[in-house]
PDB file of C-alpha atoms in Angstrom:
ATOM      1  CA  UNK A  77      68.075 108.514 102.232  1.00 82.00           C
ATOM      2  CA  UNK A  78      71.700 107.872 103.167  1.00 94.00           C
ATOM      3  CA  UNK A  79      74.210 109.771 101.067  1.00 97.00           C
ATOM      4  CA  UNK A  80      77.314 108.142  99.634  1.00 98.00           C
ATOM      5  CA  UNK A  81      80.540 110.074  99.236  1.00 98.00           C
ATOM      6  CA  UNK A  82      83.804 109.076  97.611  1.00 97.00           C
ATOM      7  CA  UNK A  83      87.204 109.405  99.229  1.00 95.00           C
ATOM      8  CA  UNK A  84      90.776 108.417  98.496  1.00 94.00           C
ATOM      9  CA  UNK A  85      91.537 104.754  99.056  1.00 91.00           C
ATOM     10  CA  UNK A  86      94.848 106.077 100.381  1.00 87.00           C
ATOM     11  CA  UNK A  87      94.985 109.836 100.911  1.00 86.00           C
ATOM     12  CA  UNK A  88      98.126 111.782  99.893  1.00 84.00           C
ATOM     13  CA  UNK A  89      98.029 113.537 103.282  1.00 82.00           C
ATOM     14  CA  UNK A  90      98.136 110.242 105.174  1.00 81.00           C
ATOM     15  CA  UNK A  91      94.965 111.020 107.119  1.00 80.00           C
ATOM     16  CA  UNK A  92      95.754 114.539 108.344  1.00 83.00           C
ATOM     17  CA  UNK A  93      92.306 115.798 107.398  1.00 84.00           C
ATOM     18  CA  UNK A  94      93.469 117.891 104.447  1.00 87.00           C
ATOM     19  CA  UNK A  95      91.797 115.805 101.734  1.00 89.00           C
ATOM     20  CA  UNK A  96      88.595 117.479 100.612  1.00 93.00           C
ATOM     21  CA  UNK A  97      86.332 114.607 101.601  1.00 95.00           C
ATOM     22  CA  UNK A  98      86.950 115.715 105.213  1.00 96.00           C
ATOM     23  CA  UNK A  99      84.994 118.910 104.512  1.00 97.00           C
ATOM     24  CA  UNK A 100      82.004 116.917 103.330  1.00 97.00           C
ATOM     25  CA  UNK A 101      82.275 114.469 106.216  1.00 97.00           C
ATOM     26  CA  UNK A 102      82.375 117.425 108.610  1.00 98.00           C
ATOM     27  CA  UNK A 103      79.270 119.006 107.084  1.00 98.00           C
ATOM     28  CA  UNK A 104      77.356 115.728 107.327  1.00 98.00           C
ATOM     29  CA  UNK A 105      78.462 115.289 110.930  1.00 98.00           C
ATOM     30  CA  UNK A 106      77.391 118.846 111.825  1.00 98.00           C
ATOM     31  CA  UNK A 107      74.011 118.188 110.218  1.00 97.00           C
ATOM     32  CA  UNK A 108      73.662 114.858 112.017  1.00 97.00           C
ATOM     33  CA  UNK A 109      73.264 112.949 108.768  1.00 97.00           C
ATOM     34  CA  UNK A 110      74.438 109.364 108.231  1.00 96.00           C
ATOM     35  CA  UNK A 111      76.563 108.648 105.180  1.00 97.00           C
ATOM     36  CA  UNK A 112      78.521 105.871 103.562  1.00 97.00           C
ATOM     37  CA  UNK A 113      81.912 106.125 101.905  1.00 97.00           C
ATOM     38  CA  UNK A 114      83.091 104.473  98.710  1.00 96.00           C
ATOM     39  CA  UNK A 115      86.870 104.442  98.547  1.00 96.00           C
ATOM     40  CA  UNK A 116      88.497 104.917  95.158  1.00 95.00           C
ATOM     41  CA  UNK A 117      92.076 104.423  93.993  1.00 95.00           C
ATOM     42  CA  UNK A 118      93.952 106.928  91.858  1.00 94.00           C
ATOM     43  CA  UNK A 119      93.502 104.608  88.882  1.00 95.00           C
ATOM     44  CA  UNK A 120      89.762 104.258  89.484  1.00 96.00           C
ATOM     45  CA  UNK A 121      89.384 108.043  89.618  1.00 96.00           C
ATOM     46  CA  UNK A 122      90.316 108.167  85.919  1.00 96.00           C
ATOM     47  CA  UNK A 123      87.899 105.444  84.847  1.00 97.00           C
ATOM     48  CA  UNK A 124      84.569 106.086  83.147  1.00 97.00           C
ATOM     49  CA  UNK A 125      82.431 105.151  86.155  1.00 96.00           C
ATOM     50  CA  UNK A 126      84.033 107.801  88.340  1.00 97.00           C
ATOM     51  CA  UNK A 127      84.315 110.377  85.553  1.00 97.00           C
ATOM     52  CA  UNK A 128      80.549 110.112  85.150  1.00 97.00           C
ATOM     53  CA  UNK A 129      80.292 111.460  88.709  1.00 97.00           C
ATOM     54  CA  UNK A 130      83.242 113.855  88.609  1.00 97.00           C
ATOM     55  CA  UNK A 131      84.263 114.974  85.110  1.00 97.00           C
ATOM     56  CA  UNK A 132      87.693 116.098  86.358  1.00 97.00           C
ATOM     57  CA  UNK A 133      88.549 112.784  87.994  1.00 96.00           C
ATOM     58  CA  UNK A 134      88.822 114.038  91.558  1.00 96.00           C
ATOM     59  CA  UNK A 135      87.231 113.434  94.948  1.00 95.00           C
ATOM     60  CA  UNK A 136      84.882 113.798  96.672  1.00 97.00           C
ATOM     61  CA  UNK A 137      81.627 113.099  94.950  1.00 97.00           C
ATOM     62  CA  UNK A 138      78.221 112.979  96.596  1.00 98.00           C
ATOM     63  CA  UNK A 139      75.335 110.707  95.666  1.00 97.00           C
ATOM     64  CA  UNK A 140      71.853 110.848  97.144  1.00 96.00           C
ATOM     65  CA  UNK A 141      69.188 108.978  95.235  1.00 94.00           C
ATOM     66  CA  UNK A 142      69.168 110.299  91.683  1.00 95.00           C
ATOM     67  CA  UNK A 143      71.285 113.300  92.633  1.00 97.00           C
ATOM     68  CA  UNK A 144      75.044 113.291  92.129  1.00 97.00           C
ATOM     69  CA  UNK A 145      77.288 116.255  92.905  1.00 98.00           C
ATOM     70  CA  UNK A 146      80.961 117.140  92.763  1.00 97.00           C
ATOM     71  CA  UNK A 147      83.011 120.102  94.120  1.00 96.00           C
ATOM     72  CA  UNK A 148      83.157 120.433  97.895  1.00 96.00           C
ATOM     73  CA  UNK A 149      81.688 123.931  97.970  1.00 96.00           C
ATOM     74  CA  UNK A 150      78.610 122.774  96.070  1.00 97.00           C
ATOM     75  CA  UNK A 151      78.277 119.646  98.193  1.00 98.00           C
ATOM     76  CA  UNK A 152      78.604 121.485 101.511  1.00 98.00           C
ATOM     77  CA  UNK A 153      76.152 124.129 100.314  1.00 98.00           C
ATOM     78  CA  UNK A 154      73.678 121.405  99.348  1.00 97.00           C
ATOM     79  CA  UNK A 155      73.974 119.719 102.750  1.00 98.00           C
ATOM     80  CA  UNK A 156      73.575 123.067 104.515  1.00 98.00           C
ATOM     81  CA  UNK A 157      70.483 123.901 102.447  1.00 96.00           C
ATOM     82  CA  UNK A 158      68.834 120.536 103.057  1.00 95.00           C
ATOM     83  CA  UNK A 159      69.541 120.125 106.764  1.00 96.00           C
ATOM     84  CA  UNK A 160      69.484 122.352 109.826  1.00 94.00           C
ATOM     85  CA  UNK A 161      72.619 123.373 111.672  1.00 93.00           C
ATOM     86  CA  UNK A 162      74.872 124.931 109.027  1.00 97.00           C
ATOM     87  CA  UNK A 163      72.982 128.013 107.841  1.00 98.00           C
ATOM     88  CA  UNK A 164      71.105 130.645 109.890  1.00 97.00           C
ATOM     89  CA  UNK A 165      67.325 130.934 109.673  1.00 95.00           C
ATOM     90  CA  UNK A 166      67.451 134.692 109.108  1.00 96.00           C
ATOM     91  CA  UNK A 167      67.572 135.350 105.353  1.00 97.00           C
ATOM     92  CA  UNK A 168      70.241 138.052 105.469  1.00 98.00           C
ATOM     93  CA  UNK A 169      72.488 136.088 107.834  1.00 97.00           C
ATOM     94  CA  UNK A 170      71.993 133.056 105.615  1.00 97.00           C
ATOM     95  CA  UNK A 171      73.131 135.005 102.558  1.00 98.00           C
ATOM     96  CA  UNK A 172      76.220 136.219 104.422  1.00 98.00           C
ATOM     97  CA  UNK A 173      77.105 132.681 105.490  1.00 98.00           C
ATOM     98  CA  UNK A 174      76.833 131.537 101.872  1.00 98.00           C
ATOM     99  CA  UNK A 175      79.082 134.416 100.857  1.00 98.00           C
ATOM    100  CA  UNK A 176      81.759 133.129 103.238  1.00 98.00           C
ATOM    101  CA  UNK A 177      81.579 129.684 101.609  1.00 97.00           C
ATOM    102  CA  UNK A 178      82.470 131.295  98.295  1.00 97.00           C
ATOM    103  CA  UNK A 179      85.088 133.556  99.869  1.00 97.00           C
ATOM    104  CA  UNK A 180      86.868 130.565 101.396  1.00 98.00           C
ATOM    105  CA  UNK A 181      87.225 128.629  98.163  1.00 96.00           C
ATOM    106  CA  UNK A 182      87.469 131.504  95.643  1.00 96.00           C
ATOM    107  CA  UNK A 183      89.524 134.119  97.503  1.00 97.00           C
ATOM    108  CA  UNK A 184      91.438 132.561 100.387  1.00 97.00           C
ATOM    109  CA  UNK A 185      92.200 129.076  99.099  1.00 95.00           C
ATOM    110  CA  UNK A 186      93.844 129.850  95.699  1.00 93.00           C
ATOM    111  CA  UNK A 187      97.102 131.336  97.072  1.00 92.00           C
ATOM    112  CA  UNK A 188      97.267 128.539  99.654  1.00 92.00           C
ATOM    113  CA  UNK A 189      97.007 125.940  96.898  1.00 89.00           C
ATOM    114  CA  UNK A 190      99.685 127.850  95.011  1.00 85.00           C
ATOM    115  CA  UNK A 191     102.019 127.192  97.944  1.00 80.00           C
ATOM    116  CA  UNK A 192     101.449 123.451  97.592  1.00 74.00           C
ATOM    117  CA  UNK A 193     102.243 123.686  93.886  1.00 67.00           C
ATOM    118  CA  UNK A 194     105.342 125.806  94.500  1.00 61.00           C
ATOM    119  CA  UNK A 195     106.729 123.408  97.103  1.00 63.00           C
ATOM    120  CA  UNK A 196     105.822 119.965  95.858  1.00 58.00           C
ATOM    121  CA  UNK A 197     105.090 120.201  92.136  1.00 54.00           C
ATOM    122  CA  UNK A 198     107.534 122.889  91.041  1.00 59.00           C
ATOM    123  CA  UNK A 199     110.014 122.755  93.907  1.00 56.00           C
ATOM    124  CA  UNK A 200     112.800 121.441  91.665  1.00 63.00           C
ATOM    125  CA  UNK A 201     112.464 124.201  89.074  1.00 67.00           C
ATOM    126  CA  UNK A 202     115.331 126.696  88.810  1.00 65.00           C
ATOM    127  CA  UNK A 203     113.022 129.602  89.649  1.00 69.00           C
ATOM    128  CA  UNK A 204     111.292 127.911  92.601  1.00 63.00           C
ATOM    129  CA  UNK A 205     113.421 129.603  95.252  1.00 71.00           C
ATOM    130  CA  UNK A 206     112.560 133.043  93.884  1.00 71.00           C
ATOM    131  CA  UNK A 207     108.864 132.256  93.501  1.00 69.00           C
ATOM    132  CA  UNK A 208     108.224 130.949  97.007  1.00 76.00           C
ATOM    133  CA  UNK A 209     108.526 134.316  98.828  1.00 75.00           C
ATOM    134  CA  UNK A 210     106.060 135.844  96.353  1.00 85.00           C
ATOM    135  CA  UNK A 211     103.561 133.076  97.055  1.00 83.00           C
ATOM    136  CA  UNK A 212     103.983 133.564 100.801  1.00 85.00           C
ATOM    137  CA  UNK A 213     103.386 137.302 100.388  1.00 89.00           C
ATOM    138  CA  UNK A 214     100.094 136.603  98.618  1.00 92.00           C
ATOM    139  CA  UNK A 215      99.048 134.246 101.399  1.00 94.00           C
ATOM    140  CA  UNK A 216      99.943 136.803 104.069  1.00 95.00           C
ATOM    141  CA  UNK A 217      97.930 139.470 102.252  1.00 96.00           C
ATOM    142  CA  UNK A 218      94.823 137.284 102.408  1.00 96.00           C
ATOM    143  CA  UNK A 219      95.416 136.196 105.995  1.00 97.00           C
ATOM    144  CA  UNK A 220      95.937 139.796 107.096  1.00 98.00           C
ATOM    145  CA  UNK A 221      92.629 140.778 105.509  1.00 98.00           C
ATOM    146  CA  UNK A 222      90.791 137.829 107.012  1.00 98.00           C
ATOM    147  CA  UNK A 223      92.355 138.436 110.419  1.00 98.00           C
ATOM    148  CA  UNK A 224      91.163 142.049 110.365  1.00 98.00           C
ATOM    149  CA  UNK A 225      87.640 140.958 109.444  1.00 98.00           C
ATOM    150  CA  UNK A 226      87.447 138.274 112.140  1.00 98.00           C
ATOM    151  CA  UNK A 227      88.855 140.512 114.868  1.00 98.00           C
ATOM    152  CA  UNK A 228      88.009 139.161 118.308  1.00 98.00           C
ATOM    153  CA  UNK A 229      84.908 137.241 117.194  1.00 98.00           C
ATOM    154  CA  UNK A 230      84.640 133.492 117.552  1.00 98.00           C
ATOM    155  CA  UNK A 231      83.155 133.017 114.079  1.00 98.00           C
ATOM    156  CA  UNK A 232      82.925 135.051 110.901  1.00 98.00           C
ATOM    157  CA  UNK A 233      79.319 136.212 111.245  1.00 97.00           C
ATOM    158  CA  UNK A 234      77.602 135.364 114.499  1.00 95.00           C
ATOM    159  CA  UNK A 235      77.118 131.670 115.121  1.00 97.00           C
ATOM    160  CA  UNK A 236      79.161 128.911 113.472  1.00 98.00           C
ATOM    161  CA  UNK A 237      78.001 128.238 109.916  1.00 98.00           C
ATOM    162  CA  UNK A 238      78.947 126.429 106.726  1.00 98.00           C
ATOM    163  CA  UNK A 239      81.011 129.524 105.901  1.00 98.00           C
ATOM    164  CA  UNK A 240      83.192 128.863 108.938  1.00 98.00           C
ATOM    165  CA  UNK A 241      83.396 125.173 108.107  1.00 98.00           C
ATOM    166  CA  UNK A 242      84.798 125.945 104.685  1.00 98.00           C
ATOM    167  CA  UNK A 243      87.103 128.711 105.898  1.00 98.00           C
ATOM    168  CA  UNK A 244      88.592 126.604 108.691  1.00 98.00           C
ATOM    169  CA  UNK A 245      89.065 123.730 106.230  1.00 97.00           C
ATOM    170  CA  UNK A 246      90.952 126.030 103.870  1.00 97.00           C
ATOM    171  CA  UNK A 247      93.134 127.494 106.628  1.00 97.00           C
ATOM    172  CA  UNK A 248      94.052 124.017 107.830  1.00 96.00           C
ATOM    173  CA  UNK A 249      95.920 123.572 104.560  1.00 93.00           C
ATOM    174  CA  UNK A 250      98.317 126.416 105.389  1.00 93.00           C
ATOM    175  CA  UNK A 251      98.746 125.515 109.054  1.00 92.00           C
ATOM    176  CA  UNK A 252     101.777 123.215 108.463  1.00 90.00           C
ATOM    177  CA  UNK A 253     103.716 126.109 106.897  1.00 89.00           C
ATOM    178  CA  UNK A 254     103.743 127.997 110.203  1.00 92.00           C
ATOM    179  CA  UNK A 255     102.385 131.210 108.672  1.00 94.00           C
ATOM    180  CA  UNK A 256      99.020 130.821 110.393  1.00 95.00           C
ATOM    181  CA  UNK A 257     100.728 131.333 113.760  1.00 95.00           C
ATOM    182  CA  UNK A 258     101.577 134.880 112.669  1.00 97.00           C
ATOM    183  CA  UNK A 259      97.865 135.682 113.064  1.00 98.00           C
ATOM    184  CA  UNK A 260      96.877 134.558 116.587  1.00 98.00           C
ATOM    185  CA  UNK A 261      93.166 135.212 116.120  1.00 98.00           C
ATOM    186  CA  UNK A 262      93.115 133.034 112.989  1.00 98.00           C
ATOM    187  CA  UNK A 263      95.097 130.288 114.719  1.00 98.00           C
ATOM    188  CA  UNK A 264      92.567 130.367 117.580  1.00 98.00           C
ATOM    189  CA  UNK A 265      89.708 130.383 115.053  1.00 98.00           C
ATOM    190  CA  UNK A 266      91.046 127.236 113.396  1.00 98.00           C
ATOM    191  CA  UNK A 267      91.564 125.610 116.794  1.00 98.00           C
ATOM    192  CA  UNK A 268      87.904 126.280 117.661  1.00 98.00           C
ATOM    193  CA  UNK A 269      86.866 124.590 114.440  1.00 98.00           C
ATOM    194  CA  UNK A 270      89.088 121.585 115.105  1.00 97.00           C
ATOM    195  CA  UNK A 271      87.652 121.277 118.624  1.00 98.00           C
ATOM    196  CA  UNK A 272      84.077 120.868 117.409  1.00 98.00           C
ATOM    197  CA  UNK A 273      82.839 117.307 118.032  1.00 98.00           C
ATOM    198  CA  UNK A 274      81.571 117.029 114.446  1.00 98.00           C
ATOM    199  CA  UNK A 275      85.026 117.890 113.096  1.00 98.00           C
ATOM    200  CA  UNK A 276      86.633 115.407 115.458  1.00 97.00           C
ATOM    201  CA  UNK A 277      84.362 112.650 114.154  1.00 97.00           C
ATOM    202  CA  UNK A 278      85.066 113.577 110.522  1.00 96.00           C
ATOM    203  CA  UNK A 279      88.818 113.711 111.145  1.00 96.00           C
ATOM    204  CA  UNK A 280      88.796 110.352 112.916  1.00 95.00           C
ATOM    205  CA  UNK A 281      86.853 108.733 110.079  1.00 94.00           C
ATOM    206  CA  UNK A 282      89.315 109.994 107.468  1.00 92.00           C
ATOM    207  CA  UNK A 283      92.299 108.991 109.609  1.00 92.00           C
ATOM    208  CA  UNK A 284      90.907 105.485 110.108  1.00 92.00           C
ATOM    209  CA  UNK A 285      90.895 104.901 106.362  1.00 90.00           C
ATOM    210  CA  UNK A 286      94.563 105.817 106.119  1.00 84.00           C
ATOM    211  CA  UNK A 287      95.850 103.866 109.112  1.00 84.00           C
ATOM    212  CA  UNK A 288      94.119 100.548 108.549  1.00 74.00           C
TER     213      UNK A 288
END
């Protein structure tokens, strides 16, 4: 059964792959699964039909038969559980890969999202200039820890997994700030993720929506 996901009719990032539907597209591409996309406007995201799928009025959502899901971590985990290619067969390695999914969105992503808020939502506040260095310090703390854990490995725990997919997706959000370049092994890690054919297909699909 072909899954249907929702995506921005016009993404705020202009097709740079930072919108969260790219993560789901990437997972489906890695798993070799076909999917269709229903584009939604910002107005439509607040309407009852979409709120029935995503109670917080965001994207993406995922529909497959009678199943509907929201939250990218849950969606990617579901895809990885249902289809080969994103989780190891070994039970312990599988559990570790799942742990990295949660680490990406619960531990590494929050300070990165705080940077977006500090720059674009609260950038005109009188205290914004003082807050920004504190946010950057929190990001550097997390990146330093992640860099130490990755070391010289290609991926976080053996072969590429859904944990790497989510972590690379999160790190892509901080790449424009330049701070990622301070950690060469993380910059190379992200570059390896971006070079994967499945990511390239997902990125191109999201870009096509925003350049038509």
